[in-house]
Amino acid sequence: MTAGPVRDRDPGLQPERTRLAWRRTTLSGTIAAVLAVKTTLHGGATAIGILACALCCGLWLAFLLLAHHRIRALTTVTAPAPLTPRLAAGAALCAVATAVCAAMLVV
């Protein structure tokens, strides 16, 4: 069997899909931060709960800034630069730390 003719990938769509993925991830982080605030206030505010909630909200803000920086980079040029290791590490650190804070609030 032979495959049909090889089509060139449209490089113009990849930055758009990546931009939308960053926006969806930011929205998920927003929901996690709102749920952290709700959990903290609903169960009676303790010092550890307030600290975890504040940390979760701070991490959400840090991720929001990182995502906004990447979204802006994807929309300003036709061929955006690859994601830098520093930005990737920062985004991953924010996501993992937010998950740890969420686990602290649930337990």
Short mmCIF file of N, CA and C in Angstrom, two decimals:
data_model
loop_
_atom_site.label_atom_id
_atom_site.label_comp_id
_atom_site.label_asym_id
_atom_site.label_seq_id
_atom_site.Cartn_x
_atom_site.Cartn_y
_atom_site.Cartn_z
N MET A 1 0.83 -1.19 0.00
CA MET A 1 0.00 0.00 0.00
C MET A 1 0.86 1.24 0.00
N THR A 2 0.45 2.16 -0.75
CA THR A 2 1.18 3.43 -0.76
C THR A 2 0.26 4.51 -0.21
N ALA A 3 0.87 5.35 0.54
CA ALA A 3 0.11 6.49 1.08
C ALA A 3 -0.05 7.50 -0.04
N GLY A 4 -1.07 8.28 0.07
CA GLY A 4 -1.31 9.32 -0.92
C GLY A 4 -0.20 10.36 -0.87
N PRO A 5 -0.34 11.37 -1.68
CA PRO A 5 0.68 12.40 -1.69
C PRO A 5 0.79 13.06 -0.31
N VAL A 6 2.02 13.36 0.06
CA VAL A 6 2.28 13.98 1.36
C VAL A 6 1.85 15.44 1.30
N ARG A 7 0.98 15.81 2.24
CA ARG A 7 0.52 17.19 2.28
C ARG A 7 1.39 17.98 3.24
N ASP A 8 1.64 19.21 2.86
CA ASP A 8 2.39 20.08 3.77
C ASP A 8 1.48 20.50 4.91
N ARG A 9 2.05 20.50 6.10
CA ARG A 9 1.30 20.94 7.27
C ARG A 9 1.18 22.45 7.22
N ASP A 10 0.03 22.94 7.59
CA ASP A 10 -0.19 24.38 7.62
C ASP A 10 0.36 24.93 8.93
N PRO A 11 1.52 25.57 8.92
CA PRO A 11 2.12 26.04 10.16
C PRO A 11 1.34 27.19 10.79
N GLY A 12 0.41 27.76 10.07
CA GLY A 12 -0.36 28.87 10.62
C GLY A 12 -1.38 28.44 11.65
N LEU A 13 -1.80 27.19 11.62
CA LEU A 13 -2.80 26.71 12.56
C LEU A 13 -2.21 26.26 13.89
N GLN A 14 -0.98 25.79 13.90
CA GLN A 14 -0.39 25.28 15.13
C GLN A 14 -0.30 26.36 16.22
N PRO A 15 0.17 27.57 15.94
CA PRO A 15 0.18 28.59 16.99
C PRO A 15 -1.21 28.90 17.53
N GLU A 16 -2.21 28.85 16.66
CA GLU A 16 -3.58 29.12 17.11
C GLU A 16 -4.06 28.03 18.07
N ARG A 17 -3.78 26.77 17.73
CA ARG A 17 -4.17 25.67 18.62
C ARG A 17 -3.42 25.75 19.95
N THR A 18 -2.16 26.09 19.88
CA THR A 18 -1.37 26.22 21.11
C THR A 18 -1.88 27.37 21.96
N ARG A 19 -2.23 28.47 21.34
CA ARG A 19 -2.78 29.62 22.07
C ARG A 19 -4.08 29.22 22.77
N LEU A 20 -4.92 28.49 22.08
CA LEU A 20 -6.17 28.05 22.69
C LEU A 20 -5.92 27.07 23.83
N ALA A 21 -4.92 26.22 23.70
CA ALA A 21 -4.58 25.30 24.78
C ALA A 21 -4.10 26.04 26.02
N TRP A 22 -3.31 27.10 25.83
CA TRP A 22 -2.89 27.92 26.97
C TRP A 22 -4.09 28.57 27.63
N ARG A 23 -5.03 29.04 26.84
CA ARG A 23 -6.22 29.67 27.42
C ARG A 23 -7.07 28.66 28.20
N ARG A 24 -7.22 27.45 27.67
CA ARG A 24 -7.98 26.42 28.39
C ARG A 24 -7.30 26.05 29.71
N THR A 25 -5.98 25.95 29.68
CA THR A 25 -5.25 25.61 30.88
C THR A 25 -5.37 26.72 31.92
N THR A 26 -5.33 27.96 31.47
CA THR A 26 -5.51 29.09 32.38
C THR A 26 -6.91 29.08 32.98
N LEU A 27 -7.90 28.74 32.19
CA LEU A 27 -9.27 28.64 32.70
C LEU A 27 -9.37 27.54 33.75
N SER A 28 -8.71 26.41 33.53
CA SER A 28 -8.70 25.32 34.51
C SER A 28 -8.05 25.78 35.81
N GLY A 29 -6.97 26.52 35.70
CA GLY A 29 -6.31 27.05 36.89
C GLY A 29 -7.19 28.04 37.64
N THR A 30 -7.95 28.83 36.89
CA THR A 30 -8.88 29.78 37.51
C THR A 30 -9.94 29.04 38.31
N ILE A 31 -10.46 27.97 37.74
CA ILE A 31 -11.47 27.17 38.44
C ILE A 31 -10.86 26.55 39.70
N ALA A 32 -9.63 26.07 39.62
CA ALA A 32 -8.98 25.48 40.79
C ALA A 32 -8.79 26.53 41.89
N ALA A 33 -8.41 27.74 41.52
CA ALA A 33 -8.22 28.80 42.52
C ALA A 33 -9.54 29.19 43.17
N VAL A 34 -10.60 29.27 42.37
CA VAL A 34 -11.92 29.61 42.93
C VAL A 34 -12.40 28.50 43.86
N LEU A 35 -12.18 27.25 43.48
CA LEU A 35 -12.57 26.14 44.35
C LEU A 35 -11.73 26.11 45.63
N ALA A 36 -10.48 26.53 45.55
CA ALA A 36 -9.64 26.60 46.75
C ALA A 36 -10.19 27.64 47.72
N VAL A 37 -10.61 28.78 47.19
CA VAL A 37 -11.20 29.82 48.04
C VAL A 37 -12.50 29.31 48.66
N LYS A 38 -13.31 28.66 47.85
CA LYS A 38 -14.59 28.14 48.34
C LYS A 38 -14.37 27.09 49.43
N THR A 39 -13.43 26.19 49.21
CA THR A 39 -13.14 25.15 50.18
C THR A 39 -12.63 25.75 51.49
N THR A 40 -11.78 26.74 51.38
CA THR A 40 -11.23 27.37 52.58
C THR A 40 -12.32 28.06 53.38
N LEU A 41 -13.20 28.76 52.71
CA LEU A 41 -14.24 29.51 53.42
C LEU A 41 -15.38 28.62 53.90
N HIS A 42 -15.64 27.54 53.21
CA HIS A 42 -16.77 26.67 53.55
C HIS A 42 -16.52 25.85 54.81
N GLY A 43 -15.32 25.33 54.97
CA GLY A 43 -15.05 24.44 56.09
C GLY A 43 -14.59 25.14 57.35
N GLY A 44 -14.69 26.43 57.41
CA GLY A 44 -14.15 27.16 58.55
C GLY A 44 -12.68 27.48 58.28
N ALA A 45 -12.37 28.72 58.30
CA ALA A 45 -11.02 29.17 57.93
C ALA A 45 -10.02 28.84 59.03
N THR A 46 -9.03 28.03 58.68
CA THR A 46 -7.92 27.75 59.58
C THR A 46 -6.68 28.45 59.02
N ALA A 47 -5.67 28.58 59.83
CA ALA A 47 -4.45 29.25 59.37
C ALA A 47 -3.80 28.50 58.21
N ILE A 48 -3.76 27.18 58.30
CA ILE A 48 -3.16 26.38 57.22
C ILE A 48 -4.02 26.46 55.96
N GLY A 49 -5.34 26.44 56.13
CA GLY A 49 -6.23 26.55 54.97
C GLY A 49 -6.08 27.90 54.27
N ILE A 50 -5.99 28.95 55.06
CA ILE A 50 -5.83 30.28 54.46
C ILE A 50 -4.48 30.39 53.75
N LEU A 51 -3.43 29.83 54.36
CA LEU A 51 -2.11 29.85 53.74
C LEU A 51 -2.12 29.06 52.42
N ALA A 52 -2.73 27.87 52.42
CA ALA A 52 -2.80 27.07 51.20
C ALA A 52 -3.62 27.77 50.13
N CYS A 53 -4.70 28.42 50.55
CA CYS A 53 -5.54 29.15 49.59
C CYS A 53 -4.77 30.33 49.00
N ALA A 54 -4.08 31.08 49.84
CA ALA A 54 -3.30 32.21 49.35
C ALA A 54 -2.20 31.75 48.41
N LEU A 55 -1.55 30.64 48.76
CA LEU A 55 -0.51 30.10 47.90
C LEU A 55 -1.09 29.65 46.57
N CYS A 56 -2.24 29.01 46.60
CA CYS A 56 -2.91 28.56 45.37
C CYS A 56 -3.26 29.76 44.48
N CYS A 57 -3.78 30.81 45.08
CA CYS A 57 -4.12 32.01 44.30
C CYS A 57 -2.87 32.68 43.74
N GLY A 58 -1.80 32.71 44.53
CA GLY A 58 -0.54 33.28 44.04
C GLY A 58 0.03 32.47 42.89
N LEU A 59 -0.04 31.16 43.00
CA LEU A 59 0.42 30.30 41.91
C LEU A 59 -0.43 30.49 40.66
N TRP A 60 -1.72 30.68 40.86
CA TRP A 60 -2.60 30.93 39.72
C TRP A 60 -2.19 32.23 39.02
N LEU A 61 -1.91 33.27 39.80
CA LEU A 61 -1.47 34.53 39.20
C LEU A 61 -0.16 34.36 38.44
N ALA A 62 0.78 33.60 39.01
CA ALA A 62 2.06 33.37 38.34
C ALA A 62 1.83 32.61 37.03
N PHE A 63 0.98 31.58 37.05
CA PHE A 63 0.69 30.84 35.82
C PHE A 63 -0.01 31.73 34.80
N LEU A 64 -0.90 32.58 35.28
CA LEU A 64 -1.60 33.51 34.38
C LEU A 64 -0.61 34.42 33.67
N LEU A 65 0.37 34.92 34.39
CA LEU A 65 1.39 35.78 33.77
C LEU A 65 2.23 35.00 32.76
N LEU A 66 2.63 33.77 33.12
CA LEU A 66 3.40 32.94 32.18
C LEU A 66 2.59 32.63 30.92
N ALA A 67 1.33 32.28 31.11
CA ALA A 67 0.48 31.95 29.96
C ALA A 67 0.25 33.19 29.09
N HIS A 68 0.04 34.33 29.72
CA HIS A 68 -0.18 35.56 28.94
C HIS A 68 1.06 35.90 28.13
N HIS A 69 2.22 35.69 28.71
CA HIS A 69 3.47 35.94 27.99
C HIS A 69 3.57 35.03 26.77
N ARG A 70 3.24 33.75 26.95
CA ARG A 70 3.32 32.81 25.83
C ARG A 70 2.26 33.09 24.77
N ILE A 71 1.06 33.42 25.20
CA ILE A 71 -0.01 33.73 24.25
C ILE A 71 0.37 34.95 23.41
N ARG A 72 0.94 35.94 24.08
CA ARG A 72 1.37 37.15 23.36
C ARG A 72 2.46 36.80 22.36
N ALA A 73 3.39 35.91 22.74
CA ALA A 73 4.46 35.50 21.83
C ALA A 73 3.90 34.74 20.63
N LEU A 74 2.84 33.99 20.83
CA LEU A 74 2.26 33.22 19.74
C LEU A 74 1.47 34.08 18.76
N THR A 75 0.98 35.22 19.21
CA THR A 75 0.15 36.04 18.34
C THR A 75 0.88 37.21 17.70
N THR A 76 2.11 37.48 18.11
CA THR A 76 2.79 38.66 17.57
C THR A 76 3.59 38.38 16.31
N VAL A 77 4.00 37.14 16.09
CA VAL A 77 4.79 36.82 14.91
C VAL A 77 4.18 35.64 14.17
N THR A 78 4.55 35.50 12.91
CA THR A 78 3.98 34.40 12.13
C THR A 78 4.64 33.06 12.48
N ALA A 79 5.91 33.08 12.86
CA ALA A 79 6.60 31.85 13.25
C ALA A 79 7.15 32.05 14.66
N PRO A 80 6.36 31.72 15.68
CA PRO A 80 6.81 31.96 17.05
C PRO A 80 8.00 31.09 17.44
N ALA A 81 8.77 31.61 18.36
CA ALA A 81 9.93 30.87 18.86
C ALA A 81 9.43 29.70 19.71
N PRO A 82 10.23 28.65 19.81
CA PRO A 82 9.83 27.52 20.67
C PRO A 82 9.72 27.97 22.13
N LEU A 83 8.97 27.20 22.89
CA LEU A 83 8.81 27.46 24.31
C LEU A 83 10.17 27.31 24.99
N THR A 84 10.56 28.32 25.75
CA THR A 84 11.85 28.27 26.42
C THR A 84 11.79 27.31 27.61
N PRO A 85 12.90 26.68 27.96
CA PRO A 85 12.90 25.78 29.12
C PRO A 85 12.51 26.50 30.41
N ARG A 86 12.88 27.75 30.54
CA ARG A 86 12.53 28.52 31.74
C ARG A 86 11.02 28.68 31.87
N LEU A 87 10.36 29.03 30.78
CA LEU A 87 8.91 29.20 30.79
C LEU A 87 8.21 27.86 31.01
N ALA A 88 8.71 26.81 30.37
CA ALA A 88 8.11 25.48 30.54
C ALA A 88 8.27 25.01 31.98
N ALA A 89 9.43 25.22 32.56
CA ALA A 89 9.66 24.80 33.96
C ALA A 89 8.78 25.62 34.91
N GLY A 90 8.64 26.90 34.64
CA GLY A 90 7.79 27.74 35.49
C GLY A 90 6.33 27.31 35.44
N ALA A 91 5.84 27.02 34.25
CA ALA A 91 4.45 26.58 34.10
C ALA A 91 4.24 25.23 34.78
N ALA A 92 5.17 24.31 34.60
CA ALA A 92 5.05 23.00 35.24
C ALA A 92 5.12 23.11 36.76
N LEU A 93 6.00 23.97 37.26
CA LEU A 93 6.12 24.16 38.70
C LEU A 93 4.83 24.75 39.28
N CYS A 94 4.25 25.71 38.59
CA CYS A 94 2.98 26.29 39.04
C CYS A 94 1.87 25.24 39.07
N ALA A 95 1.81 24.40 38.05
CA ALA A 95 0.77 23.38 37.99
C ALA A 95 0.93 22.35 39.11
N VAL A 96 2.14 21.89 39.33
CA VAL A 96 2.38 20.88 40.38
C VAL A 96 2.14 21.48 41.76
N ALA A 97 2.61 22.70 41.98
CA ALA A 97 2.42 23.33 43.29
C ALA A 97 0.95 23.61 43.56
N THR A 98 0.19 23.97 42.52
CA THR A 98 -1.25 24.17 42.69
C THR A 98 -1.92 22.86 43.07
N ALA A 99 -1.51 21.76 42.45
CA ALA A 99 -2.08 20.45 42.80
C ALA A 99 -1.75 20.08 44.25
N VAL A 100 -0.55 20.40 44.71
CA VAL A 100 -0.18 20.11 46.10
C VAL A 100 -1.03 20.95 47.06
N CYS A 101 -1.21 22.22 46.73
CA CYS A 101 -2.05 23.08 47.57
C CYS A 101 -3.49 22.57 47.60
N ALA A 102 -3.99 22.13 46.47
CA ALA A 102 -5.35 21.59 46.42
C ALA A 102 -5.46 20.34 47.29
N ALA A 103 -4.43 19.50 47.24
CA ALA A 103 -4.45 18.29 48.08
C ALA A 103 -4.44 18.66 49.57
N MET A 104 -3.71 19.71 49.92
CA MET A 104 -3.68 20.16 51.31
C MET A 104 -5.05 20.65 51.76
N LEU A 105 -5.77 21.29 50.86
CA LEU A 105 -7.09 21.80 51.21
C LEU A 105 -8.13 20.70 51.34
N VAL A 106 -7.98 19.64 50.57
CA VAL A 106 -8.96 18.55 50.59
C VAL A 106 -8.76 17.67 51.81
N VAL A 107 -7.52 17.45 52.18
CA VAL A 107 -7.23 16.54 53.31
C VAL A 107 -7.41 17.22 54.62
#
